[in-house]
Each structure stands twice: as C-alpha cells, then as structure tokens.
Amino acid sequence: MNIADINAFLGRYFSSVELVGSDQTEITGPAKIEEAVSGQVSFVSNEKYYRHIAQSGASLLIVHPKAPVDDAPEGMSFLKVEDPYTAFVFILRHFAGARRIAESGVAASASIAPSARLGRNVSVGEHAVIGERCVIGDNTVIGPNTVLLDEVTIGSECTLFPQVTMYDGTLIGDRVTIHSGTVIGADGFGFAPQKDGSYVKIPQMGTVRIEDDVEIGANTTIDRATMGETVIEKGVKIDNLVQIAHNCRIGGDTVIASQAGISGSVKIGRNCLIGGQAGFAGHLELADKISVAAKAGISKSFMQSGQAIRGVPAQPMRDQLRQEAQIRSLGEMKAKIEALETKLQELWERLDGLA
Amino acid sequence: MNIADINAFLGRYFSSVELVGSDQTEITGPAKIEEAVSGQVSFVSNEKYYRHIAQSGASLLIVHPKAPVDDAPEGMSFLKVEDPYTAFVFILRHFAGARRIAESGVAASASIAPSARLGRNVSVGEHAVIGERCVIGDNTVIGPNTVLLDEVTIGSECTLFPQVTMYDGTLIGDRVTIHSGTVIGADGFGFAPQKDGSYVKIPQMGTVRIEDDVEIGANTTIDRATMGETVIEKGVKIDNLVQIAHNCRIGGDTVIASQAGISGSVKIGRNCLIGGQAGFAGHLELADKISVAAKAGISKSFMQSGQAIRGVPAQPMRDQLRQEAQIRSLGEMKAKIEALETKLQELWERLDGLA
Amino acid sequence: MNIADINAFLGRYFSSVELVGSDQTEITGPAKIEEAVSGQVSFVSNEKYYRHIAQSGASLLIVHPKAPVDDAPEGMSFLKVEDPYTAFVFILRHFAGARRIAESGVAASASIAPSARLGRNVSVGEHAVIGERCVIGDNTVIGPNTVLLDEVTIGSECTLFPQVTMYDGTLIGDRVTIHSGTVIGADGFGFAPQKDGSYVKIPQMGTVRIEDDVEIGANTTIDRATMGETVIEKGVKIDNLVQIAHNCRIGGDTVIASQAGISGSVKIGRNCLIGGQAGFAGHLELADKISVAAKAGISKSFMQSGQAIRGVPAQPMRDQLRQEAQIRSLGEMKAKIEALETKLQELWERLDGLA
C-alpha cells in the first residue's frame, strides 16, 4: 500500500488527516523511528523525540499537527493526526494481519464431543479437545492442544492460543483472546479446617464468566466461583502469570499487569490499573479508576474513585511517598537527636555552672 | 432429596442433628443465604449473619443449636448442628457430584506405553501420554493432554486435570488432586559457576514424592530433588502459581496460598499457613503451626511452634506490627524533634539572657 | 565404573587429580555425604563439613587437596582436586545419563507440517505439533504435547520438555533446554488507551531470540517484542514462573530466580544474579555483574558493574542495610526523644527556679 492508501485508511478513524509531501511512495511495513529505513512508516508522539525526525530513514512519519516537519530529510512524507500513537497502532494492526494458529476447519486429530456445536468458520487445531455440549461461536480459533471440558460456551471472533485449559461451564464472550498455558475455571482454593488439623475440600460449584473484548496473557489462572460466578467484565486486559481467585469481579477496561495476585471475592472497579506483583487480601473492594503501584499489598478497601495507592500495606500515594521520604531521612533524624543530646548536656552543665 | 434425607445424611457426620420444622420439603440444591430461593438449602455460621435468617428465601437452613429460629419465615425448616459450616460443605459435596474430566476407560487417542500398568476403572482422557513403566492406581482419572513421563507412580482415587505434566519418577499417593498446567518434577534450579562466568548444569537426579490427600492448584511448579526427594506430606493444600524448589519438605496439612515461592531445601512444619506471594530464602526451617503473612520475605528459620510472622525480612508478628506503627508515626517523631530544637534554642537564649 | 575410571574421567577436566587409597572399588552412584553407603561416591567442599568425613559410609570422597583424610574410615578412598564441587557435578552428570522424554524418531501421533524441516536424529514426542516452515536442528528432542507454531527455528542438541509452547517466529540456538509449561513468544502486553477508557491492542509483530546454552524452567513466560526482538543471550539460566516482557534483553550468563518479573524493554547486563520475586519497572538498565536481592523492586537503572542492590525501591545494598537497621532502631529513637523531652522540661523548670 502506498501513502495515499494509508491516508485513506487513517481517514476511517480520524476526522482530520493532513498530508505533507508526496503520497505515492510504496510503504512496505512499520518500524521504530530510530530503525526505520526507506519504504517504512514510523511515528513520533512525544515532543522530546522530535529530534529523531531529521535522522530518520523512514519514508513516512505519523505526527501531531504541531510537529516540526521543516527540517525533514529529502523525500520523507508526513501524515498529521491528533493522536499519532493510536494512528500508528492501527497501521501496525493493518500490517500484522492475522497470525495462523490453526488450519481453517477442524484438524483431523482434534477430539470434538458429539454434542458440541461449532459455529461457522471455526478453526480447531491439532489435538485440541472439545467436551460435551460446548458451544463455539462463528470465526473463533481454538489452538492446538487446547482443552475445553464440558459445557464451555465461547462467543464469536475469539482466539484461544495453544495449550489453554477451560474447565467445565466456563462462559466466554465475543472477541476474547487467551494466550497459551492459561487455565480458566480451576477450583477456587477453599478448604474447611477440621478439629484434627486436616481439611475438607469445599466443592467449587460456580463458574467463570469472561465478557467481550477481554485479553488474557500466558500462564494466568482464573478460578471458578465457589457458588455463583467469577466475572471478568468487558474490555479487561490481563497480563501473564496473574492469579485471580474464586468469586472475584474485575470491572470493565481494568488492566492487570504480570504476576499480580487477587484473592477470593475481591471486587475491582472499572478502568483501574493494577501494577505487577501487586497482591490483594480477600473480600476487598476498589472503586473505579484506581491506580495500584507495582508490588503494593492491598489489605483494605479503597473507595475513592481515581485514587493512586502504593506500598505494603497500601495507602494513598501521597502518604506512602511521604513515608518513604521519612524513612530515607532516618539518618538525618538520628543525627539531630544526637545533636540535641549533646546540646542539652552542654546546657545542663552551663546551668550547673550558673547555679 | 428431601429434608429428611439431608437429616439422615448429616447424621453420618455429626453426633447430634436437631430438626425444626417440616422434613418433607424437596431440596434441589445449595445457595448463599442472601440468594437462596424456595427449594434451596443454605447455612448461617457466624452470629453477625443471623439477621439474614428472616429475609432468606431458603427452604432449609443449617444453623448452630443456639441460632434464633423463632422469627423464621413461614415454611422455613432448620437443621441444628455444632458446626453448620462443615455440615454445609458436606451438603455441597453431595450436590456437586463428580465432574466429568474424561470418558470412562482409556480414550482411543491417548498414548499408553506398553509397559505401563493401569488399575481397575482408570480413565485416561484424549491425547494423554503415559510413559514406560508408569503405574496408575484404581479409579484414578487422568485428564486430556496430561503427560506422564516414564516410571511415574500414581495411587488410587486421584484426579489429574488436563495439561498436567509429571516428569519421570514422580511418586503420587492416593486421593491426590492436581489442577491443569501444573508441572511436577521438573529439574531443580542448580548450576555450578565456572571461572569464566558460565555455568555447568548440576544434574537433578532425585524425584518428587506427594503423599495422600494433597491438592495442588493450577500452573504450580514443584521441582525434583537434586538427590533424594522433594516431599509434599499428607493433606497439604497448595494454591495456583506456587513455586516449590528442589529438596523442599512441606509438612502435613500445611496450606500454601497463591504465588508463594519456596526456595531449595526449605523444611516447613505441619499445619502451617503460608500467605500469598510470601517468599522463602533457601535452606530454612519452619516449626509446626506457623502462620506466615502474605508477601512476607522469610530469610531465617523460625522454630517456635504456633508463631505468626510477617514483613520483609519476616519477624514475629508483634515486632513487625510495632515496627509498622513506628514507621507510621515518623511524621510525629519529626515534629517532636523540631519542637525540641526550637525549645532548646529558646532555652539557650534565655540562659544567655540570664548570664 | 570403578575409582580408577572416575580418576581417569576427572583427569579430562582437572590438571591434577590425586588418589588416596585403593582405586579398585566399584562405584554404583552418587549420594550426599550424610546418606552415602558403601559403593557410593560423595564430596566435601566446605571446610565446615570436614567433620562428616569420619562418619560417612561412602567408598569414595572427592575432596580438596588440603582436606584431612587421615581419620577416614577403613576402606574409604579419596580423589583430591582443586574444585571438588564441580568435579562432583561432572560425576553426577555421568551417572545421570540422558532422560528419556520421547522415543527416538517422530511419534506417529505427532503433527508435523509438510513444510517443516527436521535435522538428523530428531525426536518428536506423542501429540507434539510442529507448524509450517519450522526448522529443527540435529539431535534435538521435542517432548510430547509440545506445540511450535509456524516458522519456529530451533538449533541442535536442544531439549524441549512436554507441554512447551512456542509462538510463530521464535528463534532458539543450540543446546537450549526448556521445561514444561513454558510459553515463548506470546504477545507483549501492549494496549493503546482510548478516550472512552477502552483499549486498542498494539499488534506484537516482533519475536523472541534465545541464544545457545540457555536453560529455562517450568511455566515461565517470555513475550515477543512489539517490534524487533526480545533477546535471551548465551548461557542465561531462568528458573520457574519467571515473567520476561516484550523487548527485554537479558545479558549472557545471567541467572534469574523463580517468580522474578521483568517489565518491557528492560536491559540486564551479563553475569547478573536476579533474586526470586524481584520485580523491574519498564525501560530500565542494569550493568554487568549486578546482584539483585530477592523481592527487590527495581525502579531505576543501576549502571555500576558489580553492584549489589536490595529493597523496595531498590538501592545499593549498604544503603538498604543501613536503612533497615535504622528502622529496627526506631523504638530506641523514640525513647531518646522522650528522654530529651523529659530532660528539657526539667531544665526549663530548673531555669524557672533560678530566674
């Protein structure tokens, strides 16, 4: 596609796209601005990278309307849009195309239970297993060696990479992507302590419901509810190696970074950002738009929307930063106490002299 | 089953079960007390939830002998037992029944080595792989796509969910449950540093032994011993994404929450509780009945049975809580130091006035 | 093999091996010094374990030239080398032999795409899946149920245990070992925030390159680059449940312990040691030979080679240890402040008396 095609393509997403330079150059693919060569497209969003423009070998840069383009190298064209970063993401998506995870249709080695129902244009990879009464929506791709136990329901346009496991009864919406090794619907961790110190397993009779447009990384675990549902609301994005325990509810468009751990019955609001390796005690609640720093340990509810929290135990960002500064100044405090002790001793002696 | 049946069923576990109300209502399933409708059974254990009794739609509540049942809605029956929670767990187990993980018998697509020996009534799911000289006990279920390398020995009544991996020589007792994605017996992380900065792998020649009645969550890893055995004793419960390194020994009926990490050669006592994301340095020991708080970093042994520990580095709970309180009062300490400085300065000046 | 054989075998690795005692005893295997019985070989490296020599049942001990061997039990022989630990590792490797992960050749149930090219003596286990245009080097073993998507390139002498997943385009060098459940090349965690609070996925168009002699534990995740490559350099050793995000570069012979998490675009130098559960913020850099303590939270770059860092946020080891000591002495500081307040009050009153 040439620059004119990209111009037209971006016009579908942005109300205004302004061309500077020729629109006839053929564009072969995207690249980072420092690495781009002739024929490639790149972008600059942050002003501090404007200095890269003059050195870049790219044939096309996506920039903000205010970006300085006068010193651009000979033959470089520009497309100016309000949000160059998102524009570039759409260009990336165009060039990325679809990854082939499985052949079209059902692989001969896949095991599909007789009572399972598959929509139109479903792909099922080699050695995948689909249990009794599963329902798979149109255009969904099930990767090789992925296992769905009985009565799993998956919407349309979903992508399950290889080696995913879904326990019986899991419910998945449309346009959901799940990466390899992730386990959805395993038993919640519930055991009733007995007088002799042993435990009796509490049956985990609920399920997991994942709404539309969710993406879940690799080797993550989301446990089924004891009773009722563990719910991942629309648009949530979850990274690799995350633990979400039984009966949690994660609000729409919340983002959870790698290795975070969310204990049972936690309710997280919409549009929250959960940092890597953060950990939640059970039965807590977070309001909407809360930002949790990496490695935080959340031991109580935070109900003020938009709040940033940090630390172990987590507290509002400002309190935690003040506390961290106080800890860093402990040496200074110690010195002041010693100075006070010396001065007081002097004073005391001086007073003795007076008396 | 009706209430009379449940009465009889609980009579198998409790010395005294007292009925209040009719025992003829048919019970269709369990529910939470706030959500239960006619025909369902629920329970109240904690006194603070007694207020739910009057609002509940349940047809049967399991309660303590002292629970107030006089204001119960018309038609609600009660069964009174000493431990309503455990009674309800038994009722849940009854209604849960067995989950179907694999068809009875050996799936046609499973690969069973000729020298493997399977007990009576073993189920092996689609595309499962069972290596040479494996021995599988009666009534054990091996899920689809689960892989056992050579000489794995599994007892009877075990459940291996899909996509479990057991390396060669792993030993599993009776009534063990292992969830999907868990890897038992991978190599311990041992490398001998060389003068040139590179490493030579230390062969991991030991194995893993898991005793009876253990349950292990999803995507957990338990490494084989360098020499000898990594041992998980009877009744241990391990959550998802837990790391247990080579040569550890986890004492009977200990519970380990998600994302905890236990380094090599750690010995944990019986009936301990290990919180989520806790981490252990290598070669440590914990006595019995020790409770480790979530996110704790354990860098030395704790040998006092029944102790609670917390913090990074972990210390006895009381010391750690005192220290956390001191940190929270740093602002106050700083203010006191400043007040002292001011007052001392005043005093000094006053003394100058006197002299 | 007898002691003379072991003597000759060690002679291949060490310039000097000195025999004390008979070299005719047959050695059946290795053991820990406390557990060794007649016919077994063990070692003592650390002086503080010399006391075990007199009690050991081993027929052969590998020791340092300076080890005291005069009080050795009747019939015990010694081989003296400069580095007894590494010598014992070589002996372990000899006795360990090769683990059987898959039959020689390609299992009938494996799915190999027609365009994949396999080298000489490649083993592919049951139900493994190898995608289009994959290239597998000589003598490499692909375990059962392992999945390679399209265009994966693997060198020679590699071992992929069961249930590994490699996404399309992954590049693996020679003599690489990857344990079960590990996912290489899943999408980096990148989403562009939109004005309505939702996210648009940023296509992850790069790949992962793993150089020679790398070993990766179980259930670890290494994400592909957004553009370009995530690189694991030669000789790196990675433990279980580690997260390495998109566009990271891990320097040669660096060691990463279990449950560490490395955010996007982090660059770690050569010969670093990363402790368990350590976490890195994105876009940081570490110089060579840096040692990161377990549970550290690294929020900025550390560029001084050989440095040890620790804490959350991480700082140089000495500063962190001083700070931890200061925190432990907070009770004392508080007492001193109270003493100062009392004394100052007395002084004030005494001055009032004088005036």
Short mmCIF file of C-alpha atoms in Angstrom, two decimals, chain B residues 109-111 113 126-129 131-133 144-147 149-150 162-165 167-168 181-183 185-206 218-224 226-228 241-245 247 259-262 277-280 295-298 312-313 315 323 326-327 329-330 333-334 336-337 339-340 343-344 346-347 350-351 354, chain C residues 29-33 35 41-43 82-83 85-86 88-97 99-103 109 126-127 144-145 161-163 177-182 215-220 235 237-241 252-259 270-273 276-277 294-295 310 324 327-334 336-338 340-345 347-349 351-355:
data_model
loop_
_atom_site.label_atom_id
_atom_site.label_comp_id
_atom_site.label_asym_id
_atom_site.label_seq_id
_atom_site.Cartn_x
_atom_site.Cartn_y
_atom_site.Cartn_z
CA SER B 109 -6.25 -41.07 21.16
CA ALA B 110 -4.32 -41.49 24.43
CA SER B 111 -0.78 -42.87 24.15
CA ALA B 113 3.37 -47.14 26.79
CA GLU B 126 -7.92 -37.75 24.91
CA HIS B 127 -4.27 -37.26 23.84
CA ALA B 128 -2.95 -38.05 27.32
CA VAL B 129 0.51 -39.62 27.33
CA GLY B 131 5.24 -43.30 29.70
CA GLU B 132 7.06 -46.59 30.18
CA ARG B 133 6.63 -48.45 33.48
CA PRO B 144 -6.95 -34.97 28.42
CA ASN B 145 -3.50 -33.85 27.20
CA THR B 146 -1.87 -34.68 30.53
CA VAL B 147 1.65 -36.13 30.16
CA LEU B 149 6.97 -39.33 31.55
CA ASP B 150 8.46 -42.71 32.44
CA PRO B 162 -5.96 -31.62 31.72
CA GLN B 163 -2.46 -30.45 30.74
CA VAL B 164 -0.67 -31.61 33.88
CA THR B 165 2.96 -32.68 33.39
CA TYR B 167 8.46 -35.83 34.93
CA ASP B 168 9.94 -39.30 35.18
CA GLY B 181 -0.91 -26.68 33.89
CA THR B 182 0.90 -27.84 36.99
CA VAL B 183 4.39 -29.29 36.46
CA GLY B 185 9.28 -32.98 38.93
CA ALA B 186 10.98 -30.52 36.58
CA ASP B 187 14.67 -30.04 37.22
CA GLY B 188 15.73 -28.15 40.33
CA PHE B 189 17.48 -24.88 39.53
CA GLY B 190 21.09 -25.84 40.13
CA PHE B 191 24.15 -24.71 38.20
CA ALA B 192 27.80 -24.70 39.24
CA PRO B 193 29.53 -21.38 38.45
CA GLN B 194 32.72 -21.66 36.41
CA LYS B 195 35.74 -19.35 36.39
CA ASP B 196 34.78 -17.86 33.02
CA GLY B 197 31.37 -16.75 34.38
CA SER B 198 29.43 -19.53 32.68
CA TYR B 199 27.56 -22.31 34.48
CA VAL B 200 27.61 -26.10 34.35
CA LYS B 201 24.24 -27.74 34.96
CA ILE B 202 24.01 -29.88 38.09
CA PRO B 203 22.04 -32.96 37.12
CA GLN B 204 18.83 -33.23 39.06
CA MET B 205 18.76 -36.92 39.86
CA GLY B 206 16.19 -37.02 42.65
CA ALA B 218 -3.19 -24.71 38.52
CA ASN B 219 0.15 -23.72 36.95
CA THR B 220 2.12 -24.56 40.08
CA THR B 221 5.67 -25.95 39.85
CA ILE B 222 7.25 -28.48 42.21
CA ASP B 223 10.82 -29.34 41.28
CA ARG B 224 12.52 -32.70 41.71
CA THR B 226 18.98 -32.80 43.18
CA MET B 227 19.47 -36.05 45.02
CA GLY B 228 16.81 -37.68 47.21
CA LEU B 241 1.21 -20.45 40.62
CA VAL B 242 3.19 -21.59 43.66
CA GLN B 243 6.89 -22.44 43.30
CA ILE B 244 8.36 -25.24 45.41
CA ALA B 245 12.03 -25.76 44.67
CA ASN B 247 14.63 -30.79 48.05
CA GLN B 259 2.20 -17.18 44.18
CA ALA B 260 4.20 -18.13 47.28
CA GLY B 261 7.75 -19.17 46.45
CA ILE B 262 9.78 -21.66 48.45
CA GLN B 277 3.27 -14.06 47.48
CA ALA B 278 5.36 -14.99 50.53
CA GLY B 279 8.94 -15.88 49.63
CA PHE B 280 11.48 -18.10 51.39
CA LYS B 295 4.09 -11.02 50.99
CA ALA B 296 6.44 -11.91 53.86
CA GLY B 297 10.11 -12.48 53.00
CA ILE B 298 11.48 -15.23 55.20
CA VAL B 312 10.37 -8.28 54.80
CA PRO B 313 12.59 -9.56 56.32
CA GLN B 315 9.89 -11.19 62.09
CA GLN B 323 7.65 -1.52 63.68
CA GLN B 326 6.59 3.28 64.44
CA ILE B 327 7.01 3.93 60.72
CA SER B 329 4.44 7.74 63.45
CA LEU B 330 7.61 9.06 61.78
CA MET B 333 8.65 11.96 65.66
CA LYS B 334 9.97 14.51 63.19
CA LYS B 336 8.78 16.34 68.16
CA ILE B 337 12.42 16.71 67.17
CA ALA B 339 9.79 21.17 68.75
CA LEU B 340 12.73 20.09 70.86
CA LYS B 343 12.55 24.83 72.68
CA LEU B 344 16.22 24.15 73.26
CA GLU B 346 14.71 29.30 73.35
CA LEU B 347 16.22 27.88 76.49
CA ARG B 350 17.00 32.57 77.88
CA LEU B 351 20.14 31.33 79.55
CA LEU B 354 20.44 35.25 82.48
CA GLY C 29 26.28 -43.98 42.10
CA PRO C 30 26.50 -40.62 43.86
CA ALA C 31 24.94 -39.59 47.20
CA LYS C 32 25.02 -36.84 49.81
CA ILE C 33 27.86 -37.36 52.28
CA GLU C 35 23.47 -40.53 53.28
CA VAL C 41 30.71 -41.53 45.81
CA SER C 42 30.21 -38.18 47.56
CA PHE C 43 32.15 -34.96 48.09
CA GLU C 82 41.13 -28.11 43.30
CA ASP C 83 37.33 -27.78 42.88
CA TYR C 85 32.15 -29.37 43.92
CA THR C 86 32.48 -29.01 40.16
CA PHE C 88 31.20 -33.94 41.73
CA VAL C 89 28.85 -32.19 39.32
CA PHE C 90 30.68 -33.84 36.43
CA ILE C 91 30.36 -37.20 38.21
CA LEU C 92 26.63 -36.55 38.71
CA ARG C 93 26.26 -35.77 35.03
CA HIS C 94 27.99 -39.01 34.17
CA PHE C 95 25.68 -41.10 36.36
CA ALA C 96 22.53 -39.17 35.37
CA GLY C 97 22.77 -40.17 31.74
CA ARG C 99 16.45 -38.75 30.46
CA ARG C 100 14.01 -40.32 28.01
CA ILE C 101 11.44 -37.67 27.07
CA ALA C 102 10.30 -39.12 23.77
CA GLU C 103 11.00 -42.19 21.66
CA SER C 109 0.63 -39.19 16.72
CA GLU C 126 3.40 -38.05 21.07
CA HIS C 127 0.86 -35.39 20.05
CA PRO C 144 5.08 -34.91 23.96
CA ASN C 145 2.27 -32.36 23.56
CA PHE C 161 10.12 -30.95 27.70
CA PRO C 162 6.39 -31.75 27.33
CA GLN C 163 3.75 -29.02 27.03
CA THR C 177 16.73 -26.70 27.48
CA ILE C 178 13.14 -25.58 28.10
CA HIS C 179 10.97 -27.12 30.79
CA SER C 180 7.28 -27.95 30.69
CA GLY C 181 4.54 -25.36 30.53
CA THR C 182 6.83 -22.55 29.44
CA GLU C 215 18.06 -23.17 30.26
CA ILE C 216 14.52 -22.07 31.11
CA GLY C 217 12.42 -23.58 33.92
CA ALA C 218 8.77 -24.60 34.02
CA ASN C 219 5.74 -22.33 33.49
CA THR C 220 7.89 -19.31 32.64
CA GLY C 235 24.20 -19.10 28.75
CA LYS C 237 19.62 -19.59 33.24
CA ILE C 238 15.99 -18.82 34.11
CA ASP C 239 14.01 -20.54 36.86
CA ASN C 240 10.28 -21.41 37.05
CA LEU C 241 7.35 -18.94 36.83
CA GLY C 252 24.88 -13.60 28.76
CA ASP C 253 25.31 -15.94 31.75
CA THR C 254 22.81 -14.00 33.86
CA VAL C 255 20.79 -16.09 36.34
CA ILE C 256 17.14 -15.28 37.17
CA ALA C 257 15.45 -16.99 40.12
CA SER C 258 11.84 -18.08 40.36
CA GLN C 259 8.91 -15.65 40.17
CA ARG C 270 25.97 -10.03 31.66
CA ASN C 271 26.61 -12.26 34.69
CA CYS C 272 23.92 -10.68 36.83
CA LEU C 273 22.10 -12.57 39.60
CA GLY C 276 13.39 -14.65 43.45
CA GLN C 277 10.25 -12.47 43.30
CA ALA C 294 15.12 -11.47 46.37
CA LYS C 295 11.90 -9.41 46.49
CA ARG C 310 18.20 -4.61 47.55
CA GLU C 324 16.83 -1.47 57.64
CA ILE C 327 14.10 1.07 61.06
CA ARG C 328 14.88 -1.62 63.60
CA SER C 329 16.20 1.08 65.97
CA LEU C 330 13.05 3.23 65.77
CA GLY C 331 11.96 2.15 69.24
CA GLU C 332 15.28 3.36 70.61
CA MET C 333 14.97 6.68 68.76
CA LYS C 334 11.51 7.17 70.17
CA LYS C 336 15.62 9.02 73.21
CA ILE C 337 13.17 11.67 72.05
CA GLU C 338 11.02 11.07 75.13
CA LEU C 340 15.06 14.55 75.73
CA GLU C 341 11.56 15.91 76.27
CA THR C 342 11.65 14.98 79.94
CA LYS C 343 15.12 16.36 80.47
CA LEU C 344 14.31 19.58 78.64
CA GLN C 345 11.21 20.00 80.77
CA LEU C 347 15.82 22.03 82.64
CA TRP C 348 13.10 24.53 81.86
CA GLU C 349 11.67 24.14 85.36
CA LEU C 351 15.65 27.62 84.97
CA ASP C 352 12.29 28.92 86.16
CA GLY C 353 13.55 28.22 89.70
CA LEU C 354 16.72 30.20 89.02
CA ALA C 355 15.02 33.20 87.44
#
